[in-house]
Every structure is written in C-alpha cells, then in structure tokens.
Amino acid sequence: MSVSVEEVSSSLVREYLSRKGLKRTICCMDEEHPRTEASINNRSQLRQILHMDSLYRNNKAQKSSLKTLLEIIVKHHIESHKNGMISCSESEASQSAPNAVVSARIGDSGTDDKTKGFDYKPFNIRSHTEETSPSQPSLLLAETNRLPTFNQMGSWSYNLENKKPEPVMDVPKINESFPLSEMEKRITLAESSQKNRNHCMRRGMMAGPTAHTPQESNKIRQTRRMDTHQPLFSKEEEFRQSRRMQQKCLETDVPRLMCPADYVGDQQKLESVSDILKPRKDLNEMVLDDVDADELQELSRVSFQRVMTKEKYASCPMDLHTAMKLKIILLGSSLSCFNLEWRNQGFAFSETHELRYGIVQKKGGPCGVLASIQAFILKKLLFENVESSNTGLQRLRPSNTARRKCLILAMAEILWRAGDQKQATVAINSGKNHFFPAGHYKSEGVFEKIISFTVDNIEDLQFILELHIEQFESGMLACILLSISAILSRSVEKVREDMDVPSSTLIGAHGYCTQELVNLLLCGRAVSNVFDNDVELDSGKGNKTLLKGIKDQCDIGLLSLFEHYNICKVGAFLKTPSFPIWVVCSESHFSVLFGLQRELLTNSDRAVEFDLYYYDGLANQQEEIRLTVSVGASAVCNQDVDPDLIPPLEHCIRTRWKDAFISWNDTEPIL
C-alpha cells in the first residue's frame, strides 16, 4: 500500500506540535488542513514508515534525547553532512594503511595510535563473532568485498577495490517485507553484546557508529543467545542462517514489545494489543506511544483501553437538527455564535504554588461554568481523599496528576447528576465536520465537529473523560463542551421543562451564564430559582404560575449578593450544602468560597470563629485569600464603616451568617 508523502509530512508536523504542547497551533492546522482517513495517528507506525527505528533508538540512548521525530530527522541530516566530510578525510588516510585496518578487524590487539579514534565495522549477511580466527583473514576480506557496503548513519562507506569513498545508495533487501537496514541493526546489536575482554576498539572495513547502551546489550543477551564458536559455513548455508536469524529476531523482539505482562497467556488479548500499534484513524490527536521499558505496561493498558472504548462505545456525530436545538437553548437563536471568551476558555490550572487547585479564567463570560467545576474540584481535593497522605492546606497544593484526576471526577459527577444518575453524555471535538450548515443556521466550526458518547454507568463516564481530558484541560472549547455535555445528559426537552419560561437561555447578555446553567451544573436541573422546592403563585382568574426551585440539599452551595438586596431568596438546600463550598454570585460574576472543615456546617452559629478561603480565577489572583469569620458573641461589629466601602463578598457571607465580622487577615479587601 503506497503512502502519501503529504499525509506523512502533515502527520510528522502534528507529532512535533503535539510533543511541544502547541495545542492551539494543532487546532489551527486541523481547521486549515483537516485530517483524513489516510492520516497517521500512531507514532510507532510513523517511525516505521520513515524507516527511522535505528535513529529513534540511538536518540533514546542519549542523555539529552530529543522529543520529536522531526528533530531527530533534522539532527540526523545535519550530522550526516558533517560525518560525510569527516569520513572522506578518514578514508584518504586509510588508503595508506589498508592492511592495518584488516588486521584490526581480525583481532590484532596491537593497534596503531592513528586508528584508535576510528570505529570500523563491515556489514556481512552472516553474523560473525567478535573473536574471528586470525588464520582466515583472506576469506573474511573476500566475503566482505563481495557484499555492498552500508553506513547506518547514511554517511560514506569504504570500498577496498576502488580505495575511494562512495556514497551509500539503495540498501539491498533479503526479504521484501524486511529491509536490510533493519537486519543490520539487529546484527549490530547482537555483536555489541560480545564485548572484547581487553575492551579494545572494534574496527572493520566501514566507517559508522556502533556504540550501544548497556541496557540495549542486556536486552539482546536476554532475547537472543549467540554461539561464539560457530564454524564458517558455505555461502548458501550462510544465507539460510541469516534468514533464520532474521525470523528469530522478529519472533523474539517484536512480540515482546507488544505484549505487556497483563495480557500474556491470553491469545485473544494478545491479538487485541497487537492491533494497538496499527494506525488509528479515528483518534483526535497524535498517539505518542513510546516503547520505553518502564512506560510500556501503562502505555499498553491505555492503548488497549482506547481500542476497547472504540468497540464498546459507539460515537454519535452531531446532526444539523440537534445543533440548532442546542444553539437555541444556549444562545437564543441558531444564527447566534459563541463569543471569543467562551471559545478560548479551557480548564487550565494556576501554577502559583498557593493556588495550584484553581482554574484560571482568561476573560469574563463563562465564569458560572468555571466556578461550578472549581467547586466540585475542591470537593474532590478536600473531602474525598484523592491524596490520602495530605491533610488540610496540603491538599490545596496538589500534584499535576492529582488535580487532573480531580478535574475528571468533577466533570463526571456534574454530568452524571444531570443525567439523573442513570446515564450521561460526553461531547468531544472530533476535528472534522459531520454535517453541512443549511437553512437558518450559522456555522462557527463548533457544533459541526462534535461527536458524543453516551454511557449508563459512572465508571465508563470517568474513563471516556480521562481519554479526552486534554481537550478540556488545555483545549479552547472546554466550557462549551461541558455545557453541551450537561444539556445532552439532561436532554434538551427536560432542560426546557426545568425552566420557568421555556424560551429562556442558558447564556445571557454579554455572554454571562444564567442561573439556569449554574443550577444545571450544581444540582442537575436547569431550574430558574434558588429557593427550596416549587412555589405556586395565583395570578388571578384561576391562572396559576409554577416557579421551580431546588428539590434537595445540594453538595455544593450558593450565596448571592442579590439576596442582600432582597431581589431573591436562597433556600437552605443551597445555603447549607453537604460540603462547606459555595459558589458566590456577586454583581454578575461567579467565584468560589470554601472552608476546610465540614464541622462549620453543623455548629449552632453561636460564638464561633472559623476560616473561609476565597478564589476568583478572573482576578489574576496571586496569593491565598483567607477570611476569618466571627459569629455570635465573638463577633466585633464596626458600626462606623461606610456601607459603600464594605466588600460585596462580606454582604454575601452575611446572608449565611448574619451579623458576622469578617477579617481579611492583612489581605487587601476586594471591592
């Protein structure tokens, strides 16, 4: 099967961008140059197509190895040019003393100082041992001259008959399915394990690097034992021996790399794992499947899970009808589009040491989504023992792995609750269009690329989110995808039924989140109010209006500045949640307030003092904000404070703890 040069080139560029973490550039590339069925999404497959396995292994053996295949190729060509110039000068010097080079190859320990810096090795179709008999130099020389020379680094090789450097051309093949370059690499690895006891530099008839790491030598010793006293065979027997050794290489090395210990003994699983290394054309990103020994088992597990996910969970592409309904319920019209604040917002964490738990908001708009997901992340970090060894404030300094895990669990809990804890749907950006815009629908490159996975248990939900976590953590559509996922989990029809006014939208003026969207994420229902239960109003003449509120106690609470101004009433289900974490609504902006002890929810609110922590991802917060709240007899109210100088956050806190005194502990109050 022919391989398109354009597809290989674009896949090589995508691998470079992915390894460098240039996610935004990848998205731009996918829009301008979309992936096709011929795209190569498997890094191992890409290495095989480019015939650069030997370069890759040599790179891994370096102390400061390069991360991308493109860099390895560039380095190879730069060094090849330099080595070609050096090899030319070396070959001129070697013309004056070819016999010394031959004697060095057959084991003469008395080496010349002029040749000590060179490492020559002939390529022979037969695997010679390191201790070749000195009594047979002519036979070895004759056999070597009959074979084409080959330099593994693509440099110059030496021809004894012409005594001139020659550029290496096409490499002959023993088998159409097995290039000779791969054969030479395996023979060189085998020979490197037979080290000379005197540690002399091995020399041969061809220039080229033959050094290998001790790990590679040990690997070859374990998988392939070479007989150091095998006799010299006839030419035909040598060829048959090389063919058998070639087959042995394939049977010993390759399956060993493909088969993790978890799947040994189960032939059906082995076949599935072997399929992992085939190109997967349905994945959104390049699969960086390095085969380092310490990472192989985890890699094989994840790759095996990807294959099983593809078979178990059928993806459903977005259609025009569903896209129009989603646009209308989110934005109010199928002709409306998301603004840049929504499109560019991901769930990226802060790198400030004291705020590593916090998601950073770039600009105003999707703060209701960010505050909601932030609250559930704090719930996982503080009260659900993601890192059991940490306590208190230590849990607010999570590792990268811990906070990513909390993000996955938080999103899963939100979507599972939206689906009435029976099913959930995850919306993912596939990178390619699934329908063509038509009629009263304005395209913006979002809904057209979405595929969705629907599952009926939370474990599968967490698993799918884990596979695609990079789209949410560092992608640009995280808030949009989470909102769409919550709507699809609840269903568009039920979201409409939740609202007091069915024509309401989840995103209001200026791109702000409405209370319906925040309630959908916090409580699983897109109700329009924050009081407890439903309230029925008699509007006269037998007409009654049903106002829908919160049905049960929520895990995450809510405090609102509107309650301070008597515009709304927050019920006990939100004001006293199961965990001491509150989303704070203050002047059309949402942020988070939380405590470290659940006991502050059960105290009698008399003569108590406790700390609350405040986080606002939009305020470019650079330090921890700790508030000390004094309630009851311990409160010291200052009646002389100008009401206009009281921070809105304090008003919100006092809707929960009346007449409380709040100390900002030397932190500048947020006005």
XYZ file of C-alpha atoms in Angstrom:
671
model
C 0.000 0.000 0.000
C 1.512 3.332 -1.096
C 1.838 6.048 1.491
C 1.083 9.667 0.641
C 4.064 11.950 1.133
C 1.699 14.767 2.084
C -0.021 12.706 4.788
C 3.301 11.531 6.243
C 4.606 15.104 6.246
C 1.496 16.526 7.916
C 1.497 13.701 10.477
C 5.163 14.441 11.226
C 4.302 18.101 11.815
C 1.354 17.177 14.054
C 3.613 14.880 16.086
C 6.040 17.771 16.559
C 3.294 20.189 17.614
C 1.767 17.647 19.996
C 5.084 16.818 21.687
C 5.824 20.536 22.076
C 2.414 21.185 23.626
C 1.294 23.600 20.913
C -2.391 22.697 21.188
C -3.693 25.937 19.716
C -1.454 25.554 16.678
C -2.727 21.993 16.187
C -6.311 23.243 16.224
C -5.465 25.872 13.603
C -3.752 23.253 11.491
C -6.720 20.894 11.766
C -9.021 23.660 10.563
C -6.866 24.647 7.588
C -5.611 21.148 6.781
C -8.146 18.627 8.179
C -7.181 15.059 8.944
C -8.219 12.340 6.512
C -8.601 8.578 6.656
C -5.003 8.287 5.469
C -3.658 10.374 8.359
C -1.159 8.578 10.585
C -2.119 8.887 14.241
C 0.278 6.285 15.622
C 3.821 7.382 16.387
C 5.281 3.872 16.057
C 3.664 3.496 12.646
C 5.100 6.847 11.612
C 8.591 5.729 12.643
C 8.216 2.527 10.635
C 7.075 4.360 7.520
C 10.060 6.705 7.760
C 12.420 3.750 8.467
C 13.951 5.558 11.423
C 13.753 2.951 14.184
C 17.538 2.870 14.483
C 17.713 6.660 14.696
C 14.989 6.619 17.328
C 16.789 4.027 19.457
C 20.083 5.886 19.197
C 18.321 9.067 20.263
C 16.748 7.361 23.299
C 20.199 6.192 24.364
C 21.452 9.776 24.580
C 21.491 11.584 27.907
C 19.609 14.548 26.455
C 17.372 12.866 23.907
C 15.187 14.798 21.503
C 11.430 14.644 21.976
C 10.110 14.746 18.431
C 10.720 12.697 15.301
C 11.174 15.856 13.250
C 14.043 16.985 15.458
C 15.653 13.537 15.232
C 15.489 13.664 11.430
C 16.929 17.177 11.285
C 19.740 16.264 13.661
C 20.475 13.148 11.606
C 20.838 15.096 8.366
C 22.993 17.772 9.981
C 25.307 15.175 11.496
C 25.308 13.108 8.289
C 26.690 16.072 6.379
C 29.417 16.566 8.975
C 30.193 12.838 9.172
C 30.341 12.656 5.381
C 33.064 15.286 5.297
C 34.965 13.603 8.140
C 34.584 10.163 6.581
C 36.100 11.412 3.328
C 39.247 12.560 5.138
C 39.350 9.353 7.145
C 39.156 7.202 4.025
C 42.042 9.102 2.419
C 44.172 8.407 5.460
C 43.160 4.761 5.473
C 44.356 4.259 1.863
C 47.963 4.326 3.056
C 47.449 1.501 5.523
C 44.606 -0.857 4.488
C 46.401 -3.874 5.936
C 46.425 -2.279 9.375
C 42.664 -1.861 9.160
C 42.196 -5.506 8.169
C 44.457 -6.734 10.973
C 42.497 -4.663 13.470
C 39.268 -6.366 12.344
C 40.600 -9.887 12.845
C 41.536 -9.251 16.460
C 45.058 -7.811 16.464
C 45.465 -6.186 19.859
C 48.456 -4.169 18.772
C 46.518 -1.250 17.347
C 48.045 1.817 15.794
C 47.530 5.114 17.588
C 46.463 6.714 14.319
C 43.483 4.405 14.020
C 42.492 4.343 17.674
C 39.900 7.077 17.248
C 38.044 5.271 14.463
C 35.383 2.602 14.743
C 35.163 0.469 11.590
C 32.761 -2.424 11.161
C 31.937 -4.359 7.977
C 28.407 -5.429 7.246
C 28.175 -9.119 6.451
C 24.989 -11.029 5.756
C 26.271 -13.603 8.225
C 26.624 -12.749 11.927
C 30.383 -13.077 12.631
C 31.565 -13.442 16.187
C 33.906 -10.955 17.794
C 36.769 -13.476 18.042
C 37.135 -14.339 14.325
C 40.032 -16.656 13.725
C 43.215 -14.780 12.694
C 44.075 -17.644 10.372
C 41.268 -16.751 7.948
C 41.754 -13.081 7.066
C 41.678 -13.632 3.332
C 38.322 -15.437 3.465
C 36.811 -12.690 5.599
C 38.208 -9.995 3.298
C 36.933 -11.703 0.202
C 33.455 -12.153 1.614
C 33.350 -8.556 2.733
C 34.308 -7.229 -0.707
C 31.545 -9.239 -2.362
C 28.895 -7.536 -0.240
C 27.569 -3.987 -0.729
C 28.731 -1.583 1.962
C 26.228 0.245 4.113
C 26.609 3.012 6.608
C 23.874 3.099 9.250
C 24.045 6.862 9.577
C 23.641 7.384 5.815
C 27.252 8.640 5.503
C 30.195 7.413 3.340
C 31.393 3.815 3.227
C 34.731 2.430 2.091
C 35.323 0.161 -0.905
C 38.552 -1.861 -0.778
C 38.676 -2.460 -4.513
C 38.462 1.203 -5.520
C 40.033 2.545 -2.318
C 37.704 5.545 -2.647
C 34.841 6.769 -0.538
C 31.460 6.085 -2.099
C 28.043 7.450 -1.194
C 25.662 4.795 0.007
C 22.755 4.243 -2.344
C 19.781 1.901 -2.062
C 20.120 -0.855 0.511
C 19.536 -4.378 -0.851
C 16.822 -6.422 0.738
C 16.845 -10.027 1.883
C 13.109 -10.094 2.153
C 10.606 -7.703 0.607
C 8.906 -7.297 3.986
C 12.143 -6.849 5.961
C 14.612 -4.096 4.900
C 18.293 -4.859 5.125
C 18.853 -1.782 7.273
C 16.691 -3.304 9.973
C 18.634 -6.568 9.593
C 21.952 -4.798 10.015
C 20.696 -3.032 13.125
C 19.770 -6.324 14.788
C 23.083 -7.953 13.832
C 24.981 -4.950 15.177
C 23.036 -5.164 18.442
C 23.849 -8.865 18.705
C 27.528 -8.309 18.025
C 27.737 -5.496 20.567
C 26.839 -7.954 23.325
C 30.032 -9.948 22.590
C 32.465 -7.420 24.040
C 36.192 -7.861 23.814
C 37.752 -8.736 27.172
C 40.529 -6.219 26.561
C 37.916 -3.528 25.776
C 39.736 -2.710 22.548
C 38.040 -0.577 19.937
C 36.407 -2.782 17.306
C 37.444 -1.974 13.744
C 36.220 -3.072 10.333
C 36.100 -2.123 6.696
C 33.383 0.540 7.001
C 33.007 3.741 8.970
C 29.915 4.159 11.119
C 28.854 4.355 14.787
C 28.305 1.017 16.515
C 28.124 2.063 20.158
C 25.138 0.876 22.182
C 23.957 1.374 25.718
C 24.372 -1.370 28.348
C 20.575 -1.638 28.510
C 20.377 -2.482 24.814
C 23.158 -5.050 25.148
C 21.457 -6.714 28.115
C 18.178 -6.769 26.216
C 19.809 -8.577 23.320
C 21.510 -11.070 25.660
C 18.190 -11.949 27.240
C 16.334 -12.443 23.989
C 18.950 -13.923 21.678
C 21.943 -16.150 22.598
C 24.704 -16.222 20.034
C 27.062 -19.154 19.678
C 30.621 -17.752 19.808
C 32.230 -20.878 18.303
C 30.038 -21.450 15.249
C 32.040 -22.677 12.207
C 32.282 -20.914 8.886
C 29.580 -22.155 6.532
C 29.307 -22.172 2.813
C 27.772 -19.182 1.139
C 24.391 -20.886 0.718
C 24.364 -22.051 4.322
C 25.321 -18.555 5.463
C 22.348 -17.131 3.630
C 19.966 -19.685 5.192
C 21.440 -18.967 8.642
C 20.883 -15.240 8.193
C 17.280 -15.842 7.121
C 16.652 -17.993 10.212
C 18.226 -15.357 12.439
C 16.086 -12.685 10.787
C 12.937 -14.692 11.579
C 14.170 -15.262 15.126
C 14.606 -11.506 15.569
C 11.044 -10.908 14.529
C 9.722 -13.667 16.759
C 11.635 -12.627 19.866
C 11.870 -8.833 19.879
C 8.677 -7.536 18.324
C 6.112 -9.618 20.231
C 7.983 -8.893 23.430
C 7.476 -5.162 22.848
C 3.830 -5.616 22.012
C 2.773 -7.915 24.836
C 2.512 -6.434 28.357
C 2.629 -8.814 31.274
C -1.059 -8.294 31.975
C -2.060 -9.984 28.746
C 0.468 -12.847 28.458
C -1.258 -16.198 28.219
C -4.454 -14.923 26.687
C -4.147 -15.176 22.912
C -7.275 -13.161 22.257
C -5.976 -10.251 24.319
C -2.568 -10.507 22.646
C -4.181 -10.045 19.261
C -6.082 -7.018 20.531
C -2.918 -5.494 21.941
C -1.100 -6.105 18.655
C -3.771 -4.080 16.909
C -2.879 -1.153 19.163
C 0.270 -0.431 17.197
C -1.693 -0.162 13.955
C -2.676 3.345 12.831
C -5.881 4.573 14.454
C -7.603 6.980 12.128
C -10.459 7.880 14.453
C -8.392 9.478 17.215
C -8.368 13.256 17.551
C -4.706 13.618 18.457
C -1.407 12.019 17.656
C -0.805 8.986 19.877
C 2.662 9.305 21.384
C 3.284 5.655 22.085
C 6.957 5.454 23.074
C 8.016 1.948 23.988
C 10.326 2.619 26.908
C 10.538 -0.353 29.219
C 9.241 1.488 32.282
C 6.331 3.034 30.387
C 5.333 0.100 28.193
C 2.918 -1.543 30.602
C 0.974 1.651 31.323
C 1.037 2.611 27.645
C -0.277 -0.765 26.562
C -3.048 -0.559 29.165
C -4.189 2.867 27.962
C -3.910 1.901 24.292
C -5.786 -1.323 24.929
C -8.486 0.695 26.687
C -8.722 3.021 23.688
C -9.374 0.058 21.410
C -11.953 -1.353 23.806
C -13.623 2.074 24.066
C -13.961 2.275 20.313
C -15.617 -1.135 20.237
C -17.812 -0.680 23.320
C -18.986 2.920 22.991
C -20.294 3.933 19.605
C -19.826 7.630 18.921
C -22.769 9.625 17.639
C -21.885 12.528 15.311
C -23.726 15.806 15.720
C -26.502 16.461 13.196
C -27.922 19.744 11.990
C -31.252 19.375 13.826
C -29.626 18.740 17.222
C -27.099 21.533 16.664
C -29.897 24.012 16.008
C -31.740 22.988 19.181
C -28.568 23.316 21.246
C -27.782 26.737 19.812
C -31.272 27.985 20.540
C -31.298 26.801 24.162
C -27.781 28.095 24.783
C -27.713 31.341 22.797
C -31.342 32.024 21.925
C -31.016 31.623 18.151
C -29.492 29.203 15.666
C -27.932 32.241 13.977
C -26.032 33.271 17.133
C -22.448 32.269 17.848
C -20.232 31.875 20.908
C -18.011 34.852 21.647
C -14.242 34.578 21.915
C -14.357 34.458 25.717
C -16.268 31.176 25.545
C -14.338 29.730 22.619
C -10.905 30.371 24.126
C -11.580 29.203 27.697
C -10.176 25.897 28.912
C -9.786 24.276 32.327
C -6.126 25.196 32.793
C -4.820 25.259 36.365
C -2.832 28.004 38.061
C 0.889 27.430 38.554
C 1.055 29.720 41.594
C 2.154 27.442 44.437
C -0.580 28.505 46.884
C -3.297 28.347 44.194
C -2.478 25.141 42.325
C -6.047 23.959 42.864
C -7.508 26.930 40.952
C -8.639 27.143 37.322
C -7.539 30.342 35.605
C -10.172 32.379 33.749
C -8.889 34.418 30.811
C -11.766 36.877 30.360
C -15.265 37.448 31.678
C -18.211 35.429 30.433
C -18.130 31.701 31.265
C -17.415 32.334 34.977
C -20.537 30.397 36.040
C -19.222 27.218 34.394
C -15.725 27.745 35.775
C -16.909 28.429 39.325
C -19.137 25.338 39.260
C -16.388 22.982 38.062
C -13.983 24.665 40.504
C -16.319 23.930 43.412
C -16.510 20.227 42.554
C -12.720 20.041 42.139
C -12.349 21.438 45.662
C -14.838 18.867 46.919
C -12.699 16.072 45.452
C -9.456 17.551 46.756
C -10.573 18.382 50.287
C -13.128 15.745 51.214
C -12.808 12.681 49.008
C -9.208 11.636 49.695
C -7.665 11.834 46.261
C -4.304 12.071 48.024
C -4.908 10.424 51.375
C -1.439 11.319 52.682
C -2.225 15.050 52.603
C -4.414 16.904 55.069
C -5.777 20.439 55.386
C -3.924 23.060 53.410
C -1.613 20.424 51.906
C -4.495 19.264 49.759
C -4.670 22.718 48.214
C -1.180 22.150 46.736
C -1.983 19.097 44.589
C 0.345 17.466 42.096
C -0.391 17.678 38.387
C -1.696 14.123 38.437
C -3.957 14.734 41.441
C -5.580 17.885 40.110
C -6.113 16.311 36.685
C -7.779 13.344 38.370
C -9.976 15.722 40.364
C -10.979 17.520 37.170
C -12.047 14.208 35.612
C -14.042 13.188 38.685
C -15.640 16.645 38.982
C -16.856 16.663 35.369
C -18.111 13.095 35.717
C -20.134 13.973 38.831
C -21.699 17.013 37.149
C -22.746 15.069 34.042
C -23.899 12.017 35.998
C -26.154 14.180 38.172
C -27.538 15.942 35.076
C -28.496 12.528 33.712
C -30.455 11.666 36.893
C -27.645 9.263 37.826
C -28.859 6.867 35.130
C -26.895 7.905 32.061
C -24.651 10.682 30.812
C -23.364 12.031 27.505
C -19.905 13.445 26.761
C -19.440 15.839 23.833
C -15.997 15.693 22.189
C -14.427 17.720 19.395
C -13.584 15.221 16.627
C -11.653 17.697 14.493
C -13.716 17.185 11.345
C -17.148 18.250 10.138
C -20.068 15.813 10.332
C -22.779 17.882 8.651
C -23.097 20.850 6.330
C -24.802 24.047 7.539
C -28.125 24.763 5.878
C -31.165 26.965 6.369
C -31.331 29.254 9.392
C -28.102 28.018 10.937
C -24.865 29.959 11.184
C -21.710 27.875 11.190
C -18.852 28.670 13.582
C -16.861 25.444 13.452
C -18.011 24.119 16.847
C -21.150 22.000 16.614
C -20.186 20.630 13.199
C -17.176 18.822 14.682
C -18.819 17.347 17.789
C -19.303 13.652 18.442
C -20.934 12.331 21.614
C -20.578 9.216 23.745
C -23.495 8.073 25.914
C -22.863 5.671 28.826
C -25.020 4.139 31.540
C -22.554 3.954 34.440
C -20.239 6.488 36.026
C -17.106 4.326 35.686
C -17.389 4.362 31.901
C -18.107 8.081 32.058
C -14.909 8.718 34.003
C -12.994 6.523 31.591
C -14.128 8.419 28.484
C -13.359 11.772 30.132
C -9.901 10.513 31.036
C -9.200 9.539 27.428
C -10.135 13.023 26.209
C -9.053 15.075 29.226
C -6.595 17.159 27.190
C -9.489 18.655 25.234
C -10.876 20.039 28.491
C -7.675 20.780 30.362
C -5.777 22.608 27.627
C -8.311 22.901 24.820
C -10.085 26.084 23.831
C -13.684 24.810 23.931
C -13.772 23.311 27.426
C -16.654 25.412 28.804
C -18.677 24.934 25.620
C -18.142 21.162 25.550
C -19.016 20.759 29.236
C -22.196 22.828 28.824
C -23.259 20.853 25.759
C -22.490 17.590 27.573
C -24.660 18.640 30.529
C -27.560 19.572 28.240
C -27.337 16.303 26.300
C -27.096 14.336 29.557
C -30.233 16.036 30.822
C -31.769 16.235 27.272
C -32.888 19.432 25.594
C -36.540 18.666 26.331
C -36.039 18.234 30.076
C -33.932 21.378 30.291
C -36.846 23.261 28.728
C -39.229 21.722 31.252
C -36.973 22.766 34.150
C -37.190 26.452 33.279
C -39.980 28.754 34.426
C -40.030 30.296 30.942
C -39.294 27.673 28.248
C -37.851 30.331 25.942
C -35.111 31.206 28.447
C -31.468 30.682 27.502
C -28.500 29.316 29.389
C -26.176 32.102 28.242
C -27.480 35.607 28.732
C -26.463 39.089 27.719
C -22.733 39.836 27.292
C -22.013 36.086 27.357
C -22.788 35.709 31.078
C -24.052 32.418 32.488
C -27.665 32.471 33.630
C -28.845 30.980 36.916
C -30.400 28.110 34.936
C -26.992 26.997 33.623
C -25.345 27.270 37.054
C -28.190 25.267 38.646
C -27.885 22.623 35.912
C -24.208 22.153 36.756
C -24.597 22.334 40.541
C -27.863 20.460 41.056
C -28.527 18.589 37.798
C -31.672 20.583 36.946
C -31.856 23.867 34.995
C -34.389 25.495 37.299
C -34.686 29.274 37.283
C -34.759 29.879 41.049
C -32.606 29.261 44.120
C -35.284 28.829 46.814
C -36.323 25.440 48.198
C -38.910 23.348 46.317
C -41.523 24.774 43.959
C -43.709 27.781 44.631
C -47.148 28.166 43.083
C -48.422 31.713 42.511
C -52.050 32.640 41.953
C -52.160 35.218 39.200
C -55.945 35.640 39.354
C -58.871 34.377 37.333
C -57.904 30.815 38.064
C -54.469 31.197 36.482
C -51.564 29.813 38.459
C -47.843 30.163 37.810
C -45.422 27.490 38.977
C -41.973 28.698 39.974
C -39.485 25.856 40.176
C -36.774 25.719 42.823
C -34.185 23.366 44.317
C -35.603 19.953 45.226
C -32.977 18.542 47.609
C -29.927 19.503 49.622
C -27.005 20.067 47.265
C -23.400 19.000 47.712
C -22.244 22.474 46.641
C -23.970 25.609 47.926
C -24.612 29.095 46.579
C -24.539 32.572 48.111
C -25.895 35.555 46.211
C -25.455 39.298 46.519
C -28.995 39.615 45.139
C -30.295 38.219 48.417
C -28.575 41.044 50.275
C -30.578 43.463 48.100
C -33.799 41.458 48.674
C -34.099 40.522 44.999
C -34.128 36.771 45.628
C -34.125 34.273 48.467
C -31.564 31.485 48.623
C -33.038 28.415 50.294
C -31.455 26.153 52.880
C -30.739 23.466 50.281
C -28.146 25.772 48.704
C -27.244 27.912 51.697
C -26.387 24.869 53.840
C -24.917 22.312 51.428
C -23.404 18.927 52.270
C -19.877 20.328 51.923
C -18.593 23.765 53.030
C -18.157 25.012 49.465
C -20.225 27.824 47.942
C -20.412 29.355 44.501
C -20.686 33.097 45.101
C -22.796 35.234 42.753
C -21.748 38.860 43.092
C -22.531 41.541 40.516
C -22.987 39.128 37.566
C -19.750 37.312 38.386
C -19.302 33.867 39.929
C -16.438 32.867 42.210
C -15.868 30.296 44.980
C -15.811 30.419 48.801
C -14.875 27.321 50.813
C -13.810 26.009 54.197
C -11.579 23.110 55.215
C -13.770 21.628 57.973
C -17.243 20.242 57.498
C -17.976 20.992 61.172
C -18.718 24.651 60.405
C -21.935 23.467 58.703
C -23.238 21.803 61.878
C -22.383 24.396 64.513
C -25.108 26.435 66.205
C -23.744 29.689 64.750
C -23.199 30.986 68.265
C -19.838 32.250 69.459
C -17.800 30.512 66.790
C -14.865 31.557 64.669
C -13.633 29.840 61.528
C -11.676 30.461 58.352
C -13.006 30.625 54.813
C -10.882 30.716 51.661
C -11.816 32.702 48.580
C -10.782 32.054 44.982
C -11.571 34.086 41.875
C -9.973 32.774 38.705
C -10.657 36.002 36.817
C -8.975 38.393 39.244
C -5.456 37.250 38.337
C -5.142 36.194 41.954
C -1.533 35.682 43.014
C -1.901 34.874 46.698
C -4.115 32.918 49.014
C -7.066 34.896 50.424
C -8.068 33.675 53.894
C -11.016 35.248 55.696
C -11.671 34.773 59.399
C -15.397 34.811 60.181
C -16.550 35.532 63.730
C -20.162 34.736 64.566
C -22.225 35.427 67.690
C -20.642 36.643 70.920
C -17.156 36.558 69.398
C -18.153 38.925 66.592
C -16.992 42.526 66.902
C -19.015 44.660 64.538
C -17.740 48.028 63.442
C -20.746 50.302 63.109
C -18.679 53.225 61.842
C -17.740 51.652 58.494
C -19.052 53.394 55.409
C -21.571 50.992 53.763
C -20.142 51.842 50.334
C -16.736 50.550 51.435
C -17.976 47.162 52.592
C -16.795 44.497 50.114
C -19.676 42.724 48.304
C -18.178 39.389 49.394
C -18.858 40.310 53.038
C -22.502 41.003 52.189
C -22.744 37.567 50.599
C -21.213 35.888 53.670
C -23.660 37.656 55.976
C -26.610 36.215 54.058
C -25.445 32.902 55.540
C -24.021 34.111 58.897
C -25.958 37.184 59.940
C -24.042 39.989 61.655
C -20.762 38.119 61.217
C -17.487 40.009 61.487
C -15.060 39.255 58.647
C -11.318 39.787 58.936
C -9.270 39.805 55.719
C -6.064 38.943 57.624
C -3.904 41.694 56.106
C -5.148 40.912 52.594
C -6.450 43.838 50.562
C -10.291 43.639 50.573
C -11.906 43.086 47.180
C -14.270 45.937 46.425
